[in-house]
Structures are given as C-alpha cells and as structure tokens.
Tab-separated table of C-alpha atoms in Angstrom:
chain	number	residue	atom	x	y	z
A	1	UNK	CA	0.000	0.000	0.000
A	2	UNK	CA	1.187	3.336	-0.829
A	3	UNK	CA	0.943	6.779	1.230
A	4	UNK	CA	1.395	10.342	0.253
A	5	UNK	CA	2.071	10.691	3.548
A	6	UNK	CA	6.751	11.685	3.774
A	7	UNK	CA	8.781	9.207	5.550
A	8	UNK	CA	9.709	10.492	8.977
A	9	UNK	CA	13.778	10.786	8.864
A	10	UNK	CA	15.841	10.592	12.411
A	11	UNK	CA	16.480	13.999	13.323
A	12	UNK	CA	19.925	15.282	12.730
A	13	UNK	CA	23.137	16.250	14.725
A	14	UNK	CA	24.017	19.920	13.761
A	15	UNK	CA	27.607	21.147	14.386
A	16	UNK	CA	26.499	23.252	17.405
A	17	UNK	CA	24.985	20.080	19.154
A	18	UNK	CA	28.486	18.042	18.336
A	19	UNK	CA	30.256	21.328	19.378
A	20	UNK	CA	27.931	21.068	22.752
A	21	UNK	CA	28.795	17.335	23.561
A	22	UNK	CA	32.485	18.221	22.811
A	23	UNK	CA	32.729	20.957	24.994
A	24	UNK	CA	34.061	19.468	28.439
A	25	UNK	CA	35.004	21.562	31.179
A	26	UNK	CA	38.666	20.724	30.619
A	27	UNK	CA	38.473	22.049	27.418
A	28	UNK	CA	36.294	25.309	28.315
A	29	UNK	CA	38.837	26.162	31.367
A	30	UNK	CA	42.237	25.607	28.392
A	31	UNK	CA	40.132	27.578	25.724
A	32	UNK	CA	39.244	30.297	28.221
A	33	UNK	CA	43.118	30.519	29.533
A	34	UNK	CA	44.603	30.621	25.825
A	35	UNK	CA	41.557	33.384	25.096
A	36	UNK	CA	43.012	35.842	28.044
A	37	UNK	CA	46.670	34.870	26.787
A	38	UNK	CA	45.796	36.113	23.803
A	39	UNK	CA	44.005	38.960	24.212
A	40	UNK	CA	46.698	40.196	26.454
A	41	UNK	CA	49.657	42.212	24.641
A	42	UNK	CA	52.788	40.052	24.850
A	43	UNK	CA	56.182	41.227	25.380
A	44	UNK	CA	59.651	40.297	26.627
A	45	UNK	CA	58.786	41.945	29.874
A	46	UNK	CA	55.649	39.772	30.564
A	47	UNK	CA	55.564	36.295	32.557
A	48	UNK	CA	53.628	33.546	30.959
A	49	UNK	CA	52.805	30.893	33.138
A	50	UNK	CA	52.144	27.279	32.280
A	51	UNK	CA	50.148	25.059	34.232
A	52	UNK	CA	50.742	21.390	34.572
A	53	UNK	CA	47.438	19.690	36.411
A	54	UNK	CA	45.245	17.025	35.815
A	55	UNK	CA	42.540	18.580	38.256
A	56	UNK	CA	40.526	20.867	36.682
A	57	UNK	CA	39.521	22.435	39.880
A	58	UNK	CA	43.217	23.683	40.437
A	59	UNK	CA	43.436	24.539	37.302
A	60	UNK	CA	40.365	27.230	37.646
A	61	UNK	CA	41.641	28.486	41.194
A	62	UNK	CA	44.906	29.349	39.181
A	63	UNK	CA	43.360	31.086	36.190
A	64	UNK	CA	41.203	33.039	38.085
A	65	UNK	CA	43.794	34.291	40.813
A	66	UNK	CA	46.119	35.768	37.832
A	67	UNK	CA	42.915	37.081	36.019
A	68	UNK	CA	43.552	40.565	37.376
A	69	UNK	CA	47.180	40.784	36.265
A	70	UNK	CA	47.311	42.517	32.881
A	71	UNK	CA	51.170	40.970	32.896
A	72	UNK	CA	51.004	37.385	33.150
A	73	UNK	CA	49.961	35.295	30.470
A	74	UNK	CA	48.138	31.719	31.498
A	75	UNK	CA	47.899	28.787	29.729
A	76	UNK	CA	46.647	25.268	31.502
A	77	UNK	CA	48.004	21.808	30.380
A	78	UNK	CA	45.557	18.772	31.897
A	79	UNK	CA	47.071	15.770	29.587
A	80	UNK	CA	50.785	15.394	30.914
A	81	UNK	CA	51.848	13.920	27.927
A	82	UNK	CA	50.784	16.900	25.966
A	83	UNK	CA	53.225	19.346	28.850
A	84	UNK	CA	56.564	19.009	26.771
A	85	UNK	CA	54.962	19.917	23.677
A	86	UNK	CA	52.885	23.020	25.262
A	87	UNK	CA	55.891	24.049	26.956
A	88	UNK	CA	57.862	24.212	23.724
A	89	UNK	CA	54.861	25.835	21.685
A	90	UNK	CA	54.313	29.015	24.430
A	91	UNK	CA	58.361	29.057	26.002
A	92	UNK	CA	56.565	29.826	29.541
A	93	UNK	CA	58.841	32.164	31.994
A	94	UNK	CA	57.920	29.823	34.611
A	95	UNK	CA	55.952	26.379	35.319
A	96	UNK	CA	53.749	25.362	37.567
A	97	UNK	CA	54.241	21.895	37.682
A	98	UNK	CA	51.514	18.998	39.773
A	99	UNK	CA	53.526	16.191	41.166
A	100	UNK	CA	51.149	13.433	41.622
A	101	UNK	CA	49.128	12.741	37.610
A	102	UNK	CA	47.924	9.899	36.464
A	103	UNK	CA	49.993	8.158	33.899
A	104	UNK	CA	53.829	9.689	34.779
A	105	UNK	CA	55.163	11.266	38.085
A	106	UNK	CA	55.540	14.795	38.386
A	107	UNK	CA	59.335	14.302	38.688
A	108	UNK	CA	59.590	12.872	35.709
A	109	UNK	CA	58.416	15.695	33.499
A	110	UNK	CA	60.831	18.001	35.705
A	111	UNK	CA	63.667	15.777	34.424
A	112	UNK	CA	62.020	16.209	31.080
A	113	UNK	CA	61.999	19.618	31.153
A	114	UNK	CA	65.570	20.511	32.616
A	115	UNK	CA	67.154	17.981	29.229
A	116	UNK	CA	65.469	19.679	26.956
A	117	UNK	CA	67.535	22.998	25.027
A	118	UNK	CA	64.164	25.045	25.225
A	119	UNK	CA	63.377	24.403	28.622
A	120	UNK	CA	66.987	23.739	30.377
A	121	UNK	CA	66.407	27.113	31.983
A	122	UNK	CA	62.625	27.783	32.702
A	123	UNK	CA	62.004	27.754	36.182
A	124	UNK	CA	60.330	25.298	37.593
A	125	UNK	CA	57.870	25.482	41.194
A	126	UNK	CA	56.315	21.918	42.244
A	127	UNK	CA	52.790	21.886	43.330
A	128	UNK	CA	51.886	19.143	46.009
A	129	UNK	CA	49.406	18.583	48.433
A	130	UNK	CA	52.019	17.608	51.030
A	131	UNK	CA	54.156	19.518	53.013
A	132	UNK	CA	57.211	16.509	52.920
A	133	UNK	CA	60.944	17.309	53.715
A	134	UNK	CA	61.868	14.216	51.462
A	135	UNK	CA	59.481	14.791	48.461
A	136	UNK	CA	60.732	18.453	48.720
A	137	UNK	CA	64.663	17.369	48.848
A	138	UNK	CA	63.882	15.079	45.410
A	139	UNK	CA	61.867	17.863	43.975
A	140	UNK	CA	65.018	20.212	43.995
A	141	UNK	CA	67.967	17.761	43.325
A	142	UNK	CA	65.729	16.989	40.019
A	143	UNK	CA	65.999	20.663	39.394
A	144	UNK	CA	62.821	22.457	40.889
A	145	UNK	CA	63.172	25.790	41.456
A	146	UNK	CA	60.468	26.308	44.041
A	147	UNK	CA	58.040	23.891	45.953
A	148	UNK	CA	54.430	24.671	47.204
A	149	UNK	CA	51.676	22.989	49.070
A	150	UNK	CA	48.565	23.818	46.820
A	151	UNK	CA	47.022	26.143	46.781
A	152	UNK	CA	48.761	28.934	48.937
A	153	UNK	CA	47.117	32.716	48.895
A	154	UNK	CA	46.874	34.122	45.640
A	155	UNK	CA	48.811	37.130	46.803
A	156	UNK	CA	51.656	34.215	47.644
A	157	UNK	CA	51.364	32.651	44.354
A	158	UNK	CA	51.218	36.051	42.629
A	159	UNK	CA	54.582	36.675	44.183
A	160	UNK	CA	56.513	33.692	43.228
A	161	UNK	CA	55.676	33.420	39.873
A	162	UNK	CA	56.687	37.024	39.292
A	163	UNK	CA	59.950	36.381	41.478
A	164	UNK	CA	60.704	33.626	39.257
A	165	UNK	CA	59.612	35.038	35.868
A	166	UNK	CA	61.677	38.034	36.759
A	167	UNK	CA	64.857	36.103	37.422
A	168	UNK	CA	64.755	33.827	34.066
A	169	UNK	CA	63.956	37.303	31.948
A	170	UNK	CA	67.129	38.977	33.725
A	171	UNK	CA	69.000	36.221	33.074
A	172	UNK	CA	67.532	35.770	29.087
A	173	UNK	CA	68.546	39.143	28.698
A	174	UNK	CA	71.803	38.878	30.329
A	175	UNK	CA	72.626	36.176	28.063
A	176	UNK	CA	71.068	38.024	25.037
A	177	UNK	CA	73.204	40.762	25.903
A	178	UNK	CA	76.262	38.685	26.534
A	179	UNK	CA	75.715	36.867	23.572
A	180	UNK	CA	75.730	39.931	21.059
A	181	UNK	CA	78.557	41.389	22.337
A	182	UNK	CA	80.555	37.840	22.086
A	183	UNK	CA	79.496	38.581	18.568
A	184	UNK	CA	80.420	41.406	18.041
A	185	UNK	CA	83.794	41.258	19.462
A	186	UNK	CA	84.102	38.000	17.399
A	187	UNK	CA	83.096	40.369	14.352
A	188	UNK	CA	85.192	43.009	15.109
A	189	UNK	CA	88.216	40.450	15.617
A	190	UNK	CA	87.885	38.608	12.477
A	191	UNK	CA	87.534	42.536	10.828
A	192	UNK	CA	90.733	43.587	12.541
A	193	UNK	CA	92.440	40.154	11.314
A	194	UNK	CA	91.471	40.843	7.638
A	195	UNK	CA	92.576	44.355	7.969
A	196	UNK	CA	95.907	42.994	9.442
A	197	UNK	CA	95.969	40.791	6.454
A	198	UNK	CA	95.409	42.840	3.914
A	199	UNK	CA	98.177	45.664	5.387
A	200	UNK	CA	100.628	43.180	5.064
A	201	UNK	CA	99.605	42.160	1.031
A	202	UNK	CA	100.715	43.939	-1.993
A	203	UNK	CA	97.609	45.094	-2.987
A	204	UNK	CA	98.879	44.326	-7.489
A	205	UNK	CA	100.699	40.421	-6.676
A	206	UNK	CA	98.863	38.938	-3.898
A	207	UNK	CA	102.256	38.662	-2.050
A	208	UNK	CA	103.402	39.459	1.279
A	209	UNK	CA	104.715	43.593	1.166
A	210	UNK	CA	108.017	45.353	2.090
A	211	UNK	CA	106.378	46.089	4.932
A	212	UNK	CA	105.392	42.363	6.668
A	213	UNK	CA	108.524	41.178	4.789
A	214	UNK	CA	110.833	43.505	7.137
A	215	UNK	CA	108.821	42.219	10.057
A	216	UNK	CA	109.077	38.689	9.532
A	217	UNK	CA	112.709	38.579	8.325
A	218	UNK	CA	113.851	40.181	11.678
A	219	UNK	CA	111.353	38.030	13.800
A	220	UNK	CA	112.702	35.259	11.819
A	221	UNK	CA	116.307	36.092	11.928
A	222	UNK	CA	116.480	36.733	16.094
A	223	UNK	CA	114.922	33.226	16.041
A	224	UNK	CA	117.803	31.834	14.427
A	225	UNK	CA	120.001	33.738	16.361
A	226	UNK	CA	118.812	32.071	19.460
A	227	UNK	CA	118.772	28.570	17.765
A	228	UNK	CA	121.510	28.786	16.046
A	229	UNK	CA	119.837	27.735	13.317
A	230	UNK	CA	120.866	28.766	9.337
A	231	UNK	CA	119.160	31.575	7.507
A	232	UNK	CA	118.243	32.116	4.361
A	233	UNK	CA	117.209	34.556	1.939
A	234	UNK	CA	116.422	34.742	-1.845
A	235	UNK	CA	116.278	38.372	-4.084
A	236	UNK	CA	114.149	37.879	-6.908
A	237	UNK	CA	114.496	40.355	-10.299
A	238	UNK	CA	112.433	40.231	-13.348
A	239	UNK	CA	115.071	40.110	-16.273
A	240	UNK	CA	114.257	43.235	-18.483
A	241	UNK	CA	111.376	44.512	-17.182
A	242	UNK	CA	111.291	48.167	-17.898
A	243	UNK	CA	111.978	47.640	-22.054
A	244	UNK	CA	108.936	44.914	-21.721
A	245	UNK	CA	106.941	47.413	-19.740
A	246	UNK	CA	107.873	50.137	-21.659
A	247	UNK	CA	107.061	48.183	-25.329
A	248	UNK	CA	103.806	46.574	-23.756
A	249	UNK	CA	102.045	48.846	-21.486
A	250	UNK	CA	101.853	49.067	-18.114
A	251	UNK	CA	98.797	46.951	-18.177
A	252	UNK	CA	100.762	43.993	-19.778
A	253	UNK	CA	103.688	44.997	-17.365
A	254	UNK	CA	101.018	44.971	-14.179
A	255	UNK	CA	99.569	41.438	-15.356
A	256	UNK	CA	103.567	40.032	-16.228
A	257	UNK	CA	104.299	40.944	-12.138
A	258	UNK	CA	100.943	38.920	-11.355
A	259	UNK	CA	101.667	36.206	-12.940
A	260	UNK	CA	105.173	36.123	-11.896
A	261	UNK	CA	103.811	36.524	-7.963
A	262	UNK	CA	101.768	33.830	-8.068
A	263	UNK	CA	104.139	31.451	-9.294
A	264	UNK	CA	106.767	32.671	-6.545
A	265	UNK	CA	103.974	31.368	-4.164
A	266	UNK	CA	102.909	28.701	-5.776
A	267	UNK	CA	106.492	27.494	-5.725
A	268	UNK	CA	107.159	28.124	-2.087
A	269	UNK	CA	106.016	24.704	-0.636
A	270	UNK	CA	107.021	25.060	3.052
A	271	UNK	CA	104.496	27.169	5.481
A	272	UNK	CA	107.521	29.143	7.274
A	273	UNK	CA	108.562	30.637	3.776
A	274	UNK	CA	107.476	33.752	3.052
A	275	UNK	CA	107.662	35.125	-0.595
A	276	UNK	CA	107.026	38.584	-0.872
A	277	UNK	CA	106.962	41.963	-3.243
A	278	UNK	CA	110.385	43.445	-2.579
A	279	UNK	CA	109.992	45.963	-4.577
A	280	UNK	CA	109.288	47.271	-8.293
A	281	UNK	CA	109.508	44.091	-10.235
A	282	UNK	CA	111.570	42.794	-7.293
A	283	UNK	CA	110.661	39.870	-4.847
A	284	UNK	CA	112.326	38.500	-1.758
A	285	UNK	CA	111.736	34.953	-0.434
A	286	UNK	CA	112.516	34.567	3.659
A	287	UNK	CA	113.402	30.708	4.389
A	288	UNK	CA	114.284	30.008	7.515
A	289	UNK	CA	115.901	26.734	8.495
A	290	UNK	CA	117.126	26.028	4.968
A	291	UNK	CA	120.566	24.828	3.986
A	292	UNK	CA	122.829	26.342	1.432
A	293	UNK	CA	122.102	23.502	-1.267
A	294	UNK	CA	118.747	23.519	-0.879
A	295	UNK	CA	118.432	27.267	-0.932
A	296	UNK	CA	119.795	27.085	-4.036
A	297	UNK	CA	117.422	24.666	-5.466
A	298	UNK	CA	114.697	26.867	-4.466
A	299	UNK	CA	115.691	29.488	-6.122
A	300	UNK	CA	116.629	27.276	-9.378
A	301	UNK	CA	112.869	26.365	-9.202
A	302	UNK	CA	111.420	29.311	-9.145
A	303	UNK	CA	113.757	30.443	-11.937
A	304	UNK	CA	112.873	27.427	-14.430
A	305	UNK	CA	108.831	27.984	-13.216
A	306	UNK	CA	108.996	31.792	-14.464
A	307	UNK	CA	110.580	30.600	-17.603
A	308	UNK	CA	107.801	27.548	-17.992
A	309	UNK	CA	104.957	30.218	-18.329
A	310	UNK	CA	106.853	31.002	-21.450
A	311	UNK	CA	105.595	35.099	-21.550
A	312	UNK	CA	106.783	36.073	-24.893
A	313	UNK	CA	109.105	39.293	-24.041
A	314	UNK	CA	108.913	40.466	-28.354
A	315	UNK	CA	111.133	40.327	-30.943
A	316	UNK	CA	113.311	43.378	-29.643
A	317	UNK	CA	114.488	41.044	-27.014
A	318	UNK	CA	117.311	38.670	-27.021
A	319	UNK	CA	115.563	36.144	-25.353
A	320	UNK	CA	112.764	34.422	-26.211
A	321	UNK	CA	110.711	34.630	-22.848
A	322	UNK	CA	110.764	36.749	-19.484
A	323	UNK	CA	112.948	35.461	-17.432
A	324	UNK	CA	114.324	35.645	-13.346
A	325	UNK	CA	117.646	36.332	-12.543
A	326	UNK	CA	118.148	35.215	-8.729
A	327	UNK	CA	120.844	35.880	-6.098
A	328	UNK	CA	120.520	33.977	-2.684
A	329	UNK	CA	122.680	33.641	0.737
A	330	UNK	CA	122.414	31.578	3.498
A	331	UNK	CA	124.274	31.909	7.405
A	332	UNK	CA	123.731	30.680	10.833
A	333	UNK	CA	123.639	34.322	12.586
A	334	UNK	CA	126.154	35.506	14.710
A	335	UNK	CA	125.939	38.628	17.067
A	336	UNK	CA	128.937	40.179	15.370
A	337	UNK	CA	126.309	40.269	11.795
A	338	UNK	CA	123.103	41.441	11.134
A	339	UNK	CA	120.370	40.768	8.367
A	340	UNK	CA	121.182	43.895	6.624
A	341	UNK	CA	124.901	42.092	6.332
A	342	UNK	CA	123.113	38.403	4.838
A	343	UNK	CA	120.651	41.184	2.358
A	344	UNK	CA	123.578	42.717	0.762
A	345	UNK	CA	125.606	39.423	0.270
A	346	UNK	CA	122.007	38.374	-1.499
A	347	UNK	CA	121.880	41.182	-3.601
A	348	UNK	CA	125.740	40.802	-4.484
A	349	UNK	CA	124.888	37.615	-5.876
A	350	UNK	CA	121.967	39.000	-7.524
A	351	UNK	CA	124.064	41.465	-9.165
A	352	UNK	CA	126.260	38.688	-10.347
A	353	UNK	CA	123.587	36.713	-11.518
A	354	UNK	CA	122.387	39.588	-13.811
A	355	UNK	CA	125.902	40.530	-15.399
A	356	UNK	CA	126.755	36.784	-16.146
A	357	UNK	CA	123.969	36.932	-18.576
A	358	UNK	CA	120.527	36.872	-16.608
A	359	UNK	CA	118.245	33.603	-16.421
A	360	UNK	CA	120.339	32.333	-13.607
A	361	UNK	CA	120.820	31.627	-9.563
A	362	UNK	CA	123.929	32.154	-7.699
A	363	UNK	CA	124.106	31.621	-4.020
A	364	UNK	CA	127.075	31.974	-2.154
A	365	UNK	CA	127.491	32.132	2.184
C-alpha cells in the first residue's frame, strides 16, 4: 500500500549540538586561559605561566587568581603527555608543575623539562598537596626551582611566579646581551684580522709587502740567532722589465708581475717561507731553516717555473721569454752580523747573476 504521507527521517546532529557534547570543562577552562593569553599584549617583559594539572579544579583556582594581572599570560596543560609539547609551543617564563598525575610522576616531566635545550632554563615550582621534607629534597635535586603545598594565597602565588619570571627574563637578557657582544667582538676580531691581512699584502701580486717582509725577516732572523739555526734569503728580479713594460704597457707589465707573484707562491712549498713583493719588479723569499744547497734549489725552481709560463718578451728582445735572474745567501747568525749584512751578500749575488747573462741563480754564504 502506498501513502502520500513523507517518511519520517531521524532527526539530525548539527555542528552546534556536536560542538555542545564536545565541549568538556577541561576544554572550556584551556580555551578560556589561551583566550586571556591572547588577548593580552605580549612582550619580553611579561611572565607567561604554564600550568601542569590534571585537576581541573586547580586549574580554575589558578586562572582566576592571575585574572587581574594585565602581565602574566596563562595557559593550563591537563594531559601530561601533551606538557613538553605546550611548553615548547608558548616558552613559559615559569611552570607550575603537579607532582602526583595519572599516567607519569611529576618528577619525571621536571627531568624532562631541565634535558630539553628550550626548557633547560625555565624555572620550575612543584605543586603538592604535602608539606614533605623528602618529596621536597627530590623535587630540587631533580631541578625544581620552588616547591608549594597547593594552593597557597593568591597574593603568595602572585609573588613567586613574578619572582621567578623576573629572574629567568634577567638572566635571558643577560645572556642576550652577553651573547651579542661575544658577537660582536668576534666580528670586530675577524675585521681587525682581515685588515691585518690585507696591510701586510701587496695590494697588485697577492704577495706578502716590504712592509710584513721587514717584520718577519727580523722576527725570523732573532729566532735563528737564538737557535743557532741557518738563515736564508732569496732576491728575486724580473730580467728586463722596464723595455717589456715600456714596449707593452703598463697593463701587460702589471699582469707580467701577477703572474710572476703567483708562481713565486705557488712554488714556495714550506708554510715558514714567506715570498714577498720586494719591490718594483723585485721579490724577496725569507726561508728560515734552509741549507745552502737547498736554498739554491729553491731558487733554481722558481727560476725554471717563471721561464715555464713562457711570456713572450717580443722580438726586440734577445731572449725568447721573461725570465728571473736570482741571487741567494744563506748563514747561521752571529751577534757580530746582522740581516742587513746576509741582504747585501744576497743582492751581491743578484748582481752577479744579472751581469753573467741573466736567467740564472747564484748563491754563495
């Protein structure tokens, strides 16, 4: 038999109704905390305050006692296993932790707390119902900061909570402050560094200049002195330069020294030799420790490196390619001579180097 009579549906469940059911008072008293947090303007001078507590009842007294204070931020935490996460999410100036929750000991989280980076720090007051010498003595060698019997006066409560807030926000800022300055004396000590470096650089070769080469060949030379170790020294002269200059430019002259500077460094394999710009199209090489053959072996390498770039000089020239000419001397210092004594004996050789036809080293002691 058929009826025009609708079917009568079951009624449905609108979003308010599900909304209704949902709404415990757990979750009214955590939405209504996290409401006043928010409303409230927060700052780096304000204490935010996180509540650990299964009881909802505590959890109420607590809101409602820092409800007047315009400066401290509450937020409530029932679940336990939620308080590392919460505590991380809001960075709380101080925590109000229960000790007795179903599911993990108030301790526990403490421990939890003080090994984690974000909340190493945050102070820490237990709340317990008993007033215990022993549970108070394992409360603070967990790291609790402060212990009390719930719930004291809210004028008490007030009062710790801003005594502890205020401590860790000193102490933040302290180590804000200390932390930026750290940096900026790092800053400013890697800045002074680089300038050091770069006053001691020829600002065209790379090399060491006149300057740091005078330093370091008298550092290096009253070093010897004392060790009575040998000494030596290498003068460095581009064969020709001013004709190849003069016929090229002083571009192609500026580029020839480049080139030239960085294979005097490349070639200078120990770290306590120094190569530097002596001057003009003149370079020095300080090598301390080195014997009279080997200095000479040096300076043959650098030599026959210059003249493997093979930089065409022109067809004015009667070589082929630029070339070095090299004079070097070696001593073990005495007190009776002085470095100005081994430079001279350098550049004699240099000298001699250059008259015997150029494209050579001579080192004699």
């Amino acid at each position: 038999m058929s009826t025009n009579h609708p079917k009568t549906l079951p009624p449905t469940v609108g979003p308010t109704q599900v909304a209704a059911r949902s709404n415990d008072p757990t979750a009214r008293l955590r939405r209504a905390a996290d409401a006043a947090g928010d409303l409230r303007f927060v700052d780096d001078s304000n204490c935010v305050v996180l509540l650990v507590d299964d009881q909802l009842m505590i959890g109420e007294m607590v809101r409602r006692a820092l409800a007047s204070e315009p400066t401290i931020v509450f937020h409530f935490c029932s679940e336990p296993g939620e308080a590392i996460k919460t505590a991380e999410r809001i960075a709380p100036t101080v925590i109000l932790q229960d000790l007795v929750m179903p599911g993990i000991e108030g301790l526990s989280l403490v421990r939890e707390y003080r090994a984690l980076e974000a909340t190493r720090n945050t102070p820490i007051i237990v709340l317990s119902t008993r007033e215990d010498p022993k549970t108070k003595k394992d409360a603070f060698a967990v790291g609790a900061n402060d212990y009390i019997v719930k719930l004291p006066d809210s004028i008490e409560l007030i009062a710790r909570i801003r005594y502890h807030s205020q401590a860790y926000l000193s102490r933040r800022q302290r180590d804000g402050a200390y932390k930026a300055l750290h940096e900026s004396q790092r800053q400013l000590m890697a800045a002074n560094i680089e300038l050091l470096r770069l006053s001691n650089l020829d600002g065209l070769t790379g090399l060491n200049n006149r300057r740091r080469f005078d330093e370091y060949a008298s550092t290096e030379w009253r070093r010897a002195l004392r060790e009575r170790a040998p000494f030596g020294l290498l003068l460095i002269d581009v064969d020709q330069f001013k004709p190849y200059n003069d016929a090229n430019g002083h571009l192609a002259g500026d580029e020839l020294l480049r080139r030239i500077g960085g294979t005097i460094h490349t070639s200078c394999r120990r770290p306590e030799d120094l190569p530097a710009r002596y001057g003009g199209d003149e370079f020095a090489v300080v090598l301390p420790g080195v014997q009279a053959n080997a200095l000479e072996s040096i300076g043959e390498r650098l030599r026959q490196a210059v003249q493997d770039l093979k930089v065409e000089r022109g067809s004015s020239f009667g070589a082929p390619y630029v070339s070095l000419s090299v004079g070097g001397a070696v001593t073990v210092p005495t007190k009776e001579d002085g470095l100005l004594d081994l430079i001279a004996i350098a550049d004699k050789n240099l000298y001699e180097a250059k008259t015997k036809g150029r494209n050579r080293c001579i080192v004699h002691e």
